[in-house]
PDB file of N, CA, C and O in Angstrom:
ATOM      1  N   SER A  26      -5.287  15.891   1.402  1.00  0.00           N
ATOM      2  CA  SER A  26      -4.015  15.254   0.104  1.00  0.00           C
ATOM      3  C   SER A  26      -4.598  13.998  -0.823  1.00  0.00           C
ATOM      4  O   SER A  26      -5.744  13.219   0.007  1.00  0.00           O
ATOM      5  N   TYR A  27      -4.040  13.210  -1.337  1.00  0.00           N
ATOM      6  CA  TYR A  27      -4.443  12.326  -1.925  1.00  0.00           C
ATOM      7  C   TYR A  27      -4.533  11.048  -1.631  1.00  0.00           C
ATOM      8  O   TYR A  27      -5.354   9.788  -1.405  1.00  0.00           O
ATOM      9  N   ILE A  28      -2.678  11.260  -0.777  1.00  0.00           N
ATOM     10  CA  ILE A  28      -2.338  10.171   0.477  1.00  0.00           C
ATOM     11  C   ILE A  28      -3.898   9.812   1.233  1.00  0.00           C
ATOM     12  O   ILE A  28      -4.481   8.862   1.578  1.00  0.00           O
ATOM     13  N   ASN A  29      -4.784  11.035   0.911  1.00  0.00           N
ATOM     14  CA  ASN A  29      -5.150  10.765   3.216  1.00  0.00           C
ATOM     15  C   ASN A  29      -6.830  10.351   2.066  1.00  0.00           C
ATOM     16  O   ASN A  29      -7.449   9.254   3.585  1.00  0.00           O
ATOM     17  N   LEU A  30      -6.826  10.426   1.212  1.00  0.00           N
ATOM     18  CA  LEU A  30      -8.420  10.243   0.958  1.00  0.00           C
ATOM     19  C   LEU A  30      -8.116   9.000  -0.029  1.00  0.00           C
ATOM     20  O   LEU A  30      -9.304   8.044   0.980  1.00  0.00           O
ATOM     21  N   ILE A  31      -7.053   8.495  -0.157  1.00  0.00           N
ATOM     22  CA  ILE A  31      -7.103   6.515   0.017  1.00  0.00           C
ATOM     23  C   ILE A  31      -6.680   6.033   1.244  1.00  0.00           C
ATOM     24  O   ILE A  31      -7.501   4.857   1.309  1.00  0.00           O
ATOM     25  N   TYR A  32      -5.988   6.782   1.994  1.00  0.00           N
ATOM     26  CA  TYR A  32      -6.640   6.117   2.862  1.00  0.00           C
ATOM     27  C   TYR A  32      -7.227   5.985   4.133  1.00  0.00           C
ATOM     28  O   TYR A  32      -8.280   4.885   4.633  1.00  0.00           O
ATOM     29  N   THR A  33      -8.329   7.160   3.932  1.00  0.00           N
ATOM     30  CA  THR A  33      -9.934   7.085   4.651  1.00  0.00           C
ATOM     31  C   THR A  33     -10.812   6.361   3.919  1.00  0.00           C
ATOM     32  O   THR A  33     -11.815   6.257   4.310  1.00  0.00           O
ATOM     33  N   LEU A  34     -10.713   6.177   2.416  1.00  0.00           N
ATOM     34  CA  LEU A  34     -12.104   5.788   1.955  1.00  0.00           C
ATOM     35  C   LEU A  34     -11.696   4.049   1.357  1.00  0.00           C
ATOM     36  O   LEU A  34     -12.379   3.115   1.625  1.00  0.00           O
ATOM     37  N   HIS A  35     -10.401   3.565   1.065  1.00  0.00           N
ATOM     38  CA  HIS A  35      -9.533   1.695   0.891  1.00  0.00           C
ATOM     39  C   HIS A  35     -10.720   2.259  -0.431  1.00  0.00           C
ATOM     40  O   HIS A  35     -11.848   1.052  -0.673  1.00  0.00           O
ATOM     41  N   PRO A  36     -10.136   2.901  -1.629  1.00  0.00           N
ATOM     42  CA  PRO A  36     -10.889   2.205  -3.152  1.00  0.00           C
ATOM     43  C   PRO A  36     -10.273   1.260  -3.644  1.00  0.00           C
ATOM     44  O   PRO A  36      -9.323   1.385  -3.816  1.00  0.00           O
ATOM     45  N   LYS A  37     -11.760   0.384  -3.743  1.00  0.00           N
ATOM     46  CA  LYS A  37     -10.342  -1.204  -4.966  1.00  0.00           C
ATOM     47  C   LYS A  37      -9.846  -0.901  -6.041  1.00  0.00           C
ATOM     48  O   LYS A  37      -8.792  -0.930  -6.227  1.00  0.00           O
ATOM     49  N   ALA A  38     -10.956   0.962  -6.706  1.00  0.00           N
ATOM     50  CA  ALA A  38     -10.193   0.978  -8.514  1.00  0.00           C
ATOM     51  C   ALA A  38      -8.519   1.385  -8.191  1.00  0.00           C
ATOM     52  O   ALA A  38      -8.271   1.983  -9.104  1.00  0.00           O
ATOM     53  N   SER A  39      -7.701   1.861  -7.108  1.00  0.00           N
ATOM     54  CA  SER A  39      -6.849   2.915  -6.438  1.00  0.00           C
ATOM     55  C   SER A  39      -5.741   1.629  -7.049  1.00  0.00           C
ATOM     56  O   SER A  39      -4.602   1.759  -6.296  1.00  0.00           O
ATOM     57  N   VAL A  40      -6.274   0.696  -6.506  1.00  0.00           N
ATOM     58  CA  VAL A  40      -5.269  -0.631  -5.845  1.00  0.00           C
ATOM     59  C   VAL A  40      -3.995  -0.298  -6.442  1.00  0.00           C
ATOM     60  O   VAL A  40      -2.823  -0.067  -5.852  1.00  0.00           O
ATOM     61  N   GLU A  41      -4.133  -0.351  -7.554  1.00  0.00           N
ATOM     62  CA  GLU A  41      -2.614  -0.121  -8.928  1.00  0.00           C
ATOM     63  C   GLU A  41      -1.962   1.019  -8.141  1.00  0.00           C
ATOM     64  O   GLU A  41      -0.692   1.255  -8.075  1.00  0.00           O
ATOM     65  N   SER A  42      -2.859   2.121  -8.688  1.00  0.00           N
ATOM     66  CA  SER A  42      -2.033   3.604  -8.103  1.00  0.00           C
ATOM     67  C   SER A  42      -0.941   3.675  -6.678  1.00  0.00           C
ATOM     68  O   SER A  42      -0.205   4.364  -6.335  1.00  0.00           O
ATOM     69  N   ILE A  43      -2.240   2.817  -5.819  1.00  0.00           N
ATOM     70  CA  ILE A  43      -1.848   2.920  -4.348  1.00  0.00           C
ATOM     71  C   ILE A  43      -0.447   2.131  -4.097  1.00  0.00           C
ATOM     72  O   ILE A  43       1.097   2.136  -3.469  1.00  0.00           O
ATOM     73  N   LYS A  44      -0.226   0.954  -5.134  1.00  0.00           N
ATOM     74  CA  LYS A  44       0.991  -0.328  -4.927  1.00  0.00           C
ATOM     75  C   LYS A  44       1.855   0.396  -5.265  1.00  0.00           C
ATOM     76  O   LYS A  44       3.013   0.786  -5.547  1.00  0.00           O
ATOM     77  N   GLU A  45       2.041   1.493  -6.855  1.00  0.00           N
ATOM     78  CA  GLU A  45       2.874   2.212  -7.908  1.00  0.00           C
ATOM     79  C   GLU A  45       3.967   3.018  -6.423  1.00  0.00           C
ATOM     80  O   GLU A  45       5.068   3.436  -6.391  1.00  0.00           O
ATOM     81  N   LEU A  46       2.669   3.593  -5.639  1.00  0.00           N
ATOM     82  CA  LEU A  46       3.107   5.095  -4.469  1.00  0.00           C
ATOM     83  C   LEU A  46       3.749   4.343  -3.188  1.00  0.00           C
ATOM     84  O   LEU A  46       5.043   4.673  -2.807  1.00  0.00           O
ATOM     85  N   ILE A  47       3.281   2.836  -3.173  1.00  0.00           N
ATOM     86  CA  ILE A  47       4.386   1.764  -2.182  1.00  0.00           C
ATOM     87  C   ILE A  47       5.268   2.215  -2.315  1.00  0.00           C
ATOM     88  O   ILE A  47       7.015   2.183  -1.763  1.00  0.00           O
ATOM     89  N   GLY A  48       5.920   2.012  -3.862  1.00  0.00           N
ATOM     90  CA  GLY A  48       7.416   1.480  -4.157  1.00  0.00           C
ATOM     91  C   GLY A  48       7.887   1.681  -4.181  1.00  0.00           C
ATOM     92  O   GLY A  48       9.350   1.338  -4.956  1.00  0.00           O
ATOM     93  N   SER A  49       7.678   3.281  -4.702  1.00  0.00           N
ATOM     94  CA  SER A  49       8.685   4.329  -4.805  1.00  0.00           C
ATOM     95  C   SER A  49       9.560   4.877  -3.662  1.00  0.00           C
ATOM     96  O   SER A  49       8.763   5.128  -2.157  1.00  0.00           O
ATOM     97  N   ASP A  50      10.806   5.112  -3.584  1.00  0.00           N
ATOM     98  CA  ASP A  50      11.143   5.441  -3.173  1.00  0.00           C
ATOM     99  C   ASP A  50      11.487   6.955  -2.677  1.00  0.00           C
ATOM    100  O   ASP A  50      12.365   8.040  -1.685  1.00  0.00           O
ATOM    101  N   LYS A  51      10.147   7.197  -3.208  1.00  0.00           N
ATOM    102  CA  LYS A  51      10.413   9.073  -3.400  1.00  0.00           C
ATOM    103  C   LYS A  51       9.245   9.616  -2.306  1.00  0.00           C
ATOM    104  O   LYS A  51       9.006  10.732  -2.027  1.00  0.00           O
ATOM    105  N   ILE A  52       8.747   8.630  -1.732  1.00  0.00           N
ATOM    106  CA  ILE A  52       6.919   8.838  -1.215  1.00  0.00           C
ATOM    107  C   ILE A  52       8.041   8.613   0.664  1.00  0.00           C
ATOM    108  O   ILE A  52       8.404   7.346   0.729  1.00  0.00           O
ATOM    109  N   SER A  53       8.300   9.428   1.391  1.00  0.00           N
ATOM    110  CA  SER A  53       8.233   9.834   2.464  1.00  0.00           C
ATOM    111  C   SER A  53       7.634   8.039   3.163  1.00  0.00           C
ATOM    112  O   SER A  53       7.385   7.520   3.038  1.00  0.00           O
ATOM    113  N   VAL A  54       8.708   7.801   4.798  1.00  0.00           N
ATOM    114  CA  VAL A  54       8.382   5.924   5.136  1.00  0.00           C
ATOM    115  C   VAL A  54       6.915   6.226   5.933  1.00  0.00           C
ATOM    116  O   VAL A  54       6.320   5.561   6.068  1.00  0.00           O
ATOM    117  N   PRO A  55       6.709   7.021   6.747  1.00  0.00           N
ATOM    118  CA  PRO A  55       5.369   7.074   6.923  1.00  0.00           C
ATOM    119  C   PRO A  55       4.018   7.411   6.155  1.00  0.00           C
ATOM    120  O   PRO A  55       3.207   6.673   6.159  1.00  0.00           O
ATOM    121  N   THR A  56       4.286   7.626   5.115  1.00  0.00           N
ATOM    122  CA  THR A  56       3.178   8.067   3.286  1.00  0.00           C
ATOM    123  C   THR A  56       3.293   6.422   2.870  1.00  0.00           C
ATOM    124  O   THR A  56       2.115   5.846   3.186  1.00  0.00           O
ATOM    125  N   ARG A  57       4.642   5.710   3.125  1.00  0.00           N
ATOM    126  CA  ARG A  57       4.312   4.544   2.829  1.00  0.00           C
ATOM    127  C   ARG A  57       3.543   3.586   3.477  1.00  0.00           C
ATOM    128  O   ARG A  57       2.781   2.865   3.369  1.00  0.00           O
ATOM    129  N   GLN A  58       3.411   3.371   4.704  1.00  0.00           N
ATOM    130  CA  GLN A  58       3.600   3.080   6.255  1.00  0.00           C
ATOM    131  C   GLN A  58       1.591   3.204   5.905  1.00  0.00           C
ATOM    132  O   GLN A  58       1.244   1.944   6.169  1.00  0.00           O
ATOM    133  N   LYS A  59       1.636   4.291   5.586  1.00  0.00           N
ATOM    134  CA  LYS A  59      -0.286   4.777   6.107  1.00  0.00           C
ATOM    135  C   LYS A  59      -0.809   4.388   4.452  1.00  0.00           C
ATOM    136  O   LYS A  59      -1.981   2.970   4.809  1.00  0.00           O
ATOM    137  N   LEU A  60      -0.178   4.171   3.492  1.00  0.00           N
ATOM    138  CA  LEU A  60      -0.722   3.369   2.550  1.00  0.00           C
ATOM    139  C   LEU A  60      -0.634   2.248   2.188  1.00  0.00           C
ATOM    140  O   LEU A  60      -1.363   0.945   1.591  1.00  0.00           O
ATOM    141  N   ILE A  61       0.323   1.155   2.534  1.00  0.00           N
ATOM    142  CA  ILE A  61       0.696  -0.385   2.626  1.00  0.00           C
ATOM    143  C   ILE A  61      -1.052  -0.211   3.814  1.00  0.00           C
ATOM    144  O   ILE A  61      -1.642  -1.618   3.629  1.00  0.00           O
ATOM    145  N   THR A  62      -1.350   0.203   4.792  1.00  0.00           N
ATOM    146  CA  THR A  62      -2.060   0.281   6.237  1.00  0.00           C
ATOM    147  C   THR A  62      -3.835   0.218   5.027  1.00  0.00           C
ATOM    148  O   THR A  62      -4.741  -0.318   5.210  1.00  0.00           O
ATOM    149  N   ALA A  63      -3.936   1.512   4.342  1.00  0.00           N
ATOM    150  CA  ALA A  63      -5.078   1.241   3.358  1.00  0.00           C
ATOM    151  C   ALA A  63      -5.350   0.287   2.572  1.00  0.00           C
ATOM    152  O   ALA A  63      -6.089  -0.457   2.506  1.00  0.00           O
ATOM    153  N   LEU A  64      -4.183  -0.738   2.638  1.00  0.00           N
ATOM    154  CA  LEU A  64      -4.674  -1.106   1.490  1.00  0.00           C
ATOM    155  C   LEU A  64      -5.053  -2.201   1.356  1.00  0.00           C
ATOM    156  O   LEU A  64      -5.414  -3.472   1.072  1.00  0.00           O
ATOM    157  N   ALA A  65      -4.358  -2.764   2.440  1.00  0.00           N
ATOM    158  CA  ALA A  65      -4.726  -4.072   4.043  1.00  0.00           C
ATOM    159  C   ALA A  65      -6.090  -3.434   4.376  1.00  0.00           C
ATOM    160  O   ALA A  65      -6.494  -5.552   4.236  1.00  0.00           O
ATOM    161  N   PHE A  66      -6.784  -2.659   3.859  1.00  0.00           N
ATOM    162  CA  PHE A  66      -8.004  -2.996   3.943  1.00  0.00           C
ATOM    163  C   PHE A  66      -9.056  -2.718   2.941  1.00  0.00           C
ATOM    164  O   PHE A  66      -9.951  -2.621   3.189  1.00  0.00           O
ATOM    165  N   ILE A  67      -8.367  -2.873   1.694  1.00  0.00           N
ATOM    166  CA  ILE A  67      -9.441  -2.760   0.603  1.00  0.00           C
ATOM    167  C   ILE A  67      -9.488  -4.686   0.600  1.00  0.00           C
ATOM    168  O   ILE A  67      -8.924  -5.255  -0.015  1.00  0.00           O
ATOM    169  N   LYS A  68     -11.162  -4.526   0.158  1.00  0.00           N
ATOM    170  CA  LYS A  68     -11.486  -5.987   0.354  1.00  0.00           C
ATOM    171  C   LYS A  68     -11.570  -6.332  -1.200  1.00  0.00           C
ATOM    172  O   LYS A  68     -12.720  -6.589  -1.552  1.00  0.00           O
ATOM    173  N   ASP A  69     -10.101  -6.795  -1.863  1.00  0.00           N
ATOM    174  CA  ASP A  69     -10.691  -7.208  -3.863  1.00  0.00           C
ATOM    175  C   ASP A  69      -9.484  -7.859  -3.439  1.00  0.00           C
ATOM    176  O   ASP A  69      -7.847  -8.162  -3.016  1.00  0.00           O
ATOM    177  N   LYS A  70      -9.858  -9.357  -4.570  1.00  0.00           N
ATOM    178  CA  LYS A  70      -8.243 -10.201  -4.828  1.00  0.00           C
ATOM    179  C   LYS A  70      -6.940  -9.519  -5.335  1.00  0.00           C
ATOM    180  O   LYS A  70      -6.219  -9.206  -5.190  1.00  0.00           O
ATOM    181  N   LYS A  71      -6.810  -7.794  -5.503  1.00  0.00           N
ATOM    182  CA  LYS A  71      -6.051  -7.861  -6.567  1.00  0.00           C
ATOM    183  C   LYS A  71      -5.208  -7.066  -5.265  1.00  0.00           C
ATOM    184  O   LYS A  71      -3.844  -6.597  -5.361  1.00  0.00           O
ATOM    185  N   ALA A  72      -5.990  -6.700  -3.946  1.00  0.00           N
ATOM    186  CA  ALA A  72      -4.969  -5.762  -3.276  1.00  0.00           C
ATOM    187  C   ALA A  72      -4.149  -7.042  -2.490  1.00  0.00           C
ATOM    188  O   ALA A  72      -3.076  -6.334  -2.041  1.00  0.00           O
ATOM    189  N   ALA A  73      -4.828  -7.831  -2.611  1.00  0.00           N
ATOM    190  CA  ALA A  73      -4.060  -9.076  -1.593  1.00  0.00           C
ATOM    191  C   ALA A  73      -2.471 -10.056  -2.221  1.00  0.00           C
ATOM    192  O   ALA A  73      -1.994 -10.396  -1.818  1.00  0.00           O
ATOM    193  N   GLU A  74      -3.120  -9.469  -3.660  1.00  0.00           N
ATOM    194  CA  GLU A  74      -1.903  -9.814  -4.225  1.00  0.00           C
ATOM    195  C   GLU A  74      -1.039  -8.868  -4.870  1.00  0.00           C
ATOM    196  O   GLU A  74       0.369  -8.791  -4.315  1.00  0.00           O
ATOM    197  N   ALA A  75      -1.373  -7.505  -5.116  1.00  0.00           N
ATOM    198  CA  ALA A  75      -0.641  -6.282  -4.590  1.00  0.00           C
ATOM    199  C   ALA A  75       0.151  -6.217  -3.473  1.00  0.00           C
ATOM    200  O   ALA A  75       1.565  -6.155  -3.189  1.00  0.00           O
ATOM    201  N   MET A  76      -0.564  -6.689  -2.380  1.00  0.00           N
ATOM    202  CA  MET A  76       0.686  -6.985  -1.097  1.00  0.00           C
ATOM    203  C   MET A  76       1.132  -8.106  -1.050  1.00  0.00           C
ATOM    204  O   MET A  76       2.673  -7.566  -0.502  1.00  0.00           O
ATOM    205  N   LEU A  77       0.532  -9.356  -1.602  1.00  0.00           N
ATOM    206  CA  LEU A  77       1.568  -9.774  -2.248  1.00  0.00           C
ATOM    207  C   LEU A  77       2.963  -9.569  -2.513  1.00  0.00           C
ATOM    208  O   LEU A  77       4.587  -9.953  -2.317  1.00  0.00           O
ATOM    209  N   GLU A  78       2.542  -8.710  -3.780  1.00  0.00           N
ATOM    210  CA  GLU A  78       4.237  -8.590  -4.767  1.00  0.00           C
ATOM    211  C   GLU A  78       5.061  -7.391  -3.699  1.00  0.00           C
ATOM    212  O   GLU A  78       5.636  -7.900  -4.036  1.00  0.00           O
ATOM    213  N   LEU A  79       4.282  -6.927  -2.911  1.00  0.00           N
ATOM    214  CA  LEU A  79       4.894  -5.552  -2.136  1.00  0.00           C
ATOM    215  C   LEU A  79       5.553  -6.523  -0.874  1.00  0.00           C
ATOM    216  O   LEU A  79       6.995  -6.000  -0.372  1.00  0.00           O
ATOM    217  N   SER A  80       5.751  -7.614  -0.414  1.00  0.00           N
ATOM    218  CA  SER A  80       6.302  -8.162   0.450  1.00  0.00           C
ATOM    219  C   SER A  80       7.834  -8.870  -0.444  1.00  0.00           C
ATOM    220  O   SER A  80       8.571  -8.805   0.771  1.00  0.00           O
ATOM    221  N   LYS A  81       7.646  -8.569  -0.994  1.00  0.00           N
ATOM    222  CA  LYS A  81       8.791  -9.191  -2.004  1.00  0.00           C
ATOM    223  C   LYS A  81       9.641  -7.478  -2.529  1.00  0.00           C
ATOM    224  O   LYS A  81      10.947  -7.992  -3.408  1.00  0.00           O
ATOM    225  N   SER A  82       8.919  -6.831  -2.205  1.00  0.00           N
ATOM    226  CA  SER A  82       9.828  -5.478  -2.194  1.00  0.00           C
ATOM    227  C   SER A  82      11.214  -4.674  -1.576  1.00  0.00           C
ATOM    228  O   SER A  82      11.572  -5.907  -0.852  1.00  0.00           O
ATOM    229  N   LYS A  83      12.061  -4.192  -2.671  1.00  0.00           N
ATOM    230  CA  LYS A  83      13.803  -3.592  -2.857  1.00  0.00           C
ATOM    231  C   LYS A  83      13.096  -3.250  -1.510  1.00  0.00           C
ATOM    232  O   LYS A  83      14.877  -3.077  -0.721  1.00  0.00           O
ATOM    233  N   LEU A  84      12.347  -2.281  -1.307  1.00  0.00           N
ATOM    234  CA  LEU A  84      12.890  -1.670   0.238  1.00  0.00           C
ATOM    235  C   LEU A  84      12.327  -2.199   2.248  1.00  0.00           C
ATOM    236  O   LEU A  84      11.047  -2.560   1.566  1.00  0.00           O
ATOM    237  N   PRO A  85      13.183  -2.528   2.234  1.00  0.00           N
ATOM    238  CA  PRO A  85      12.714  -3.080   3.859  1.00  0.00           C
ATOM    239  C   PRO A  85      11.402  -2.952   4.550  1.00  0.00           C
ATOM    240  O   PRO A  85      11.336  -3.490   4.632  1.00  0.00           O
ATOM    241  N   ASP A  86      11.203  -1.629   4.686  1.00  0.00           N
ATOM    242  CA  ASP A  86       9.964  -0.977   5.536  1.00  0.00           C
ATOM    243  C   ASP A  86       8.741  -1.584   4.656  1.00  0.00           C
ATOM    244  O   ASP A  86       8.544  -2.195   4.536  1.00  0.00           O
ATOM    245  N   VAL A  87       9.044  -1.718   2.881  1.00  0.00           N
ATOM    246  CA  VAL A  87       7.844  -2.117   2.759  1.00  0.00           C
ATOM    247  C   VAL A  87       7.827  -3.356   2.999  1.00  0.00           C
ATOM    248  O   VAL A  87       7.156  -3.536   3.090  1.00  0.00           O
ATOM    249  N   ALA A  88       8.435  -4.035   2.256  1.00  0.00           N
ATOM    250  CA  ALA A  88       8.525  -5.771   2.789  1.00  0.00           C
ATOM    251  C   ALA A  88       8.315  -5.996   3.844  1.00  0.00           C
ATOM    252  O   ALA A  88       7.481  -7.698   3.786  1.00  0.00           O
ATOM    253  N   GLU A  89       8.308  -5.919   4.975  1.00  0.00           N
ATOM    254  CA  GLU A  89       8.645  -5.655   5.979  1.00  0.00           C
ATOM    255  C   GLU A  89       6.494  -5.571   6.096  1.00  0.00           C
ATOM    256  O   GLU A  89       5.907  -6.698   7.216  1.00  0.00           O
ATOM    257  N   GLN A  90       6.370  -4.275   6.696  1.00  0.00           N
ATOM    258  CA  GLN A  90       4.813  -4.383   6.681  1.00  0.00           C
ATOM    259  C   GLN A  90       4.060  -5.118   5.808  1.00  0.00           C
ATOM    260  O   GLN A  90       2.959  -5.955   6.271  1.00  0.00           O
ATOM    261  N   ALA A  91       4.440  -4.791   3.991  1.00  0.00           N
ATOM    262  CA  ALA A  91       3.591  -6.132   3.761  1.00  0.00           C
ATOM    263  C   ALA A  91       3.587  -7.397   3.620  1.00  0.00           C
ATOM    264  O   ALA A  91       1.969  -8.092   4.062  1.00  0.00           O
ATOM    265  N   ALA A  92       4.566  -8.125   4.773  1.00  0.00           N
ATOM    266  CA  ALA A  92       4.472  -8.713   4.786  1.00  0.00           C
ATOM    267  C   ALA A  92       3.818  -9.204   5.899  1.00  0.00           C
ATOM    268  O   ALA A  92       3.249 -10.387   6.233  1.00  0.00           O
ATOM    269  N   TYR A  93       3.677  -8.316   6.816  1.00  0.00           N
ATOM    270  CA  TYR A  93       2.544  -8.670   8.594  1.00  0.00           C
ATOM    271  C   TYR A  93       1.230  -8.832   7.755  1.00  0.00           C
ATOM    272  O   TYR A  93       0.888  -9.171   8.757  1.00  0.00           O
ATOM    273  N   TRP A  94       1.042  -7.702   7.111  1.00  0.00           N
ATOM    274  CA  TRP A  94      -0.683  -7.650   6.830  1.00  0.00           C
ATOM    275  C   TRP A  94      -0.896  -9.049   5.575  1.00  0.00           C
ATOM    276  O   TRP A  94      -2.026  -9.585   5.695  1.00  0.00           O
TER     277      TRP A  94
END
């Protein structure tokens, strides 16, 4: 699936789409956690900025895990 591919490859080009998926309450908590981990391993300034934004999410699980990274 697309999410497993993102998790495996950590592509810089998908930072924005990853951030949007993580911010969605329509995605399961385990899937969001997997995507946050993928985002954490993208070595790019945009990924770091996205993680900072996600640390302020209204979704408690997202804010907590993003702040951890």
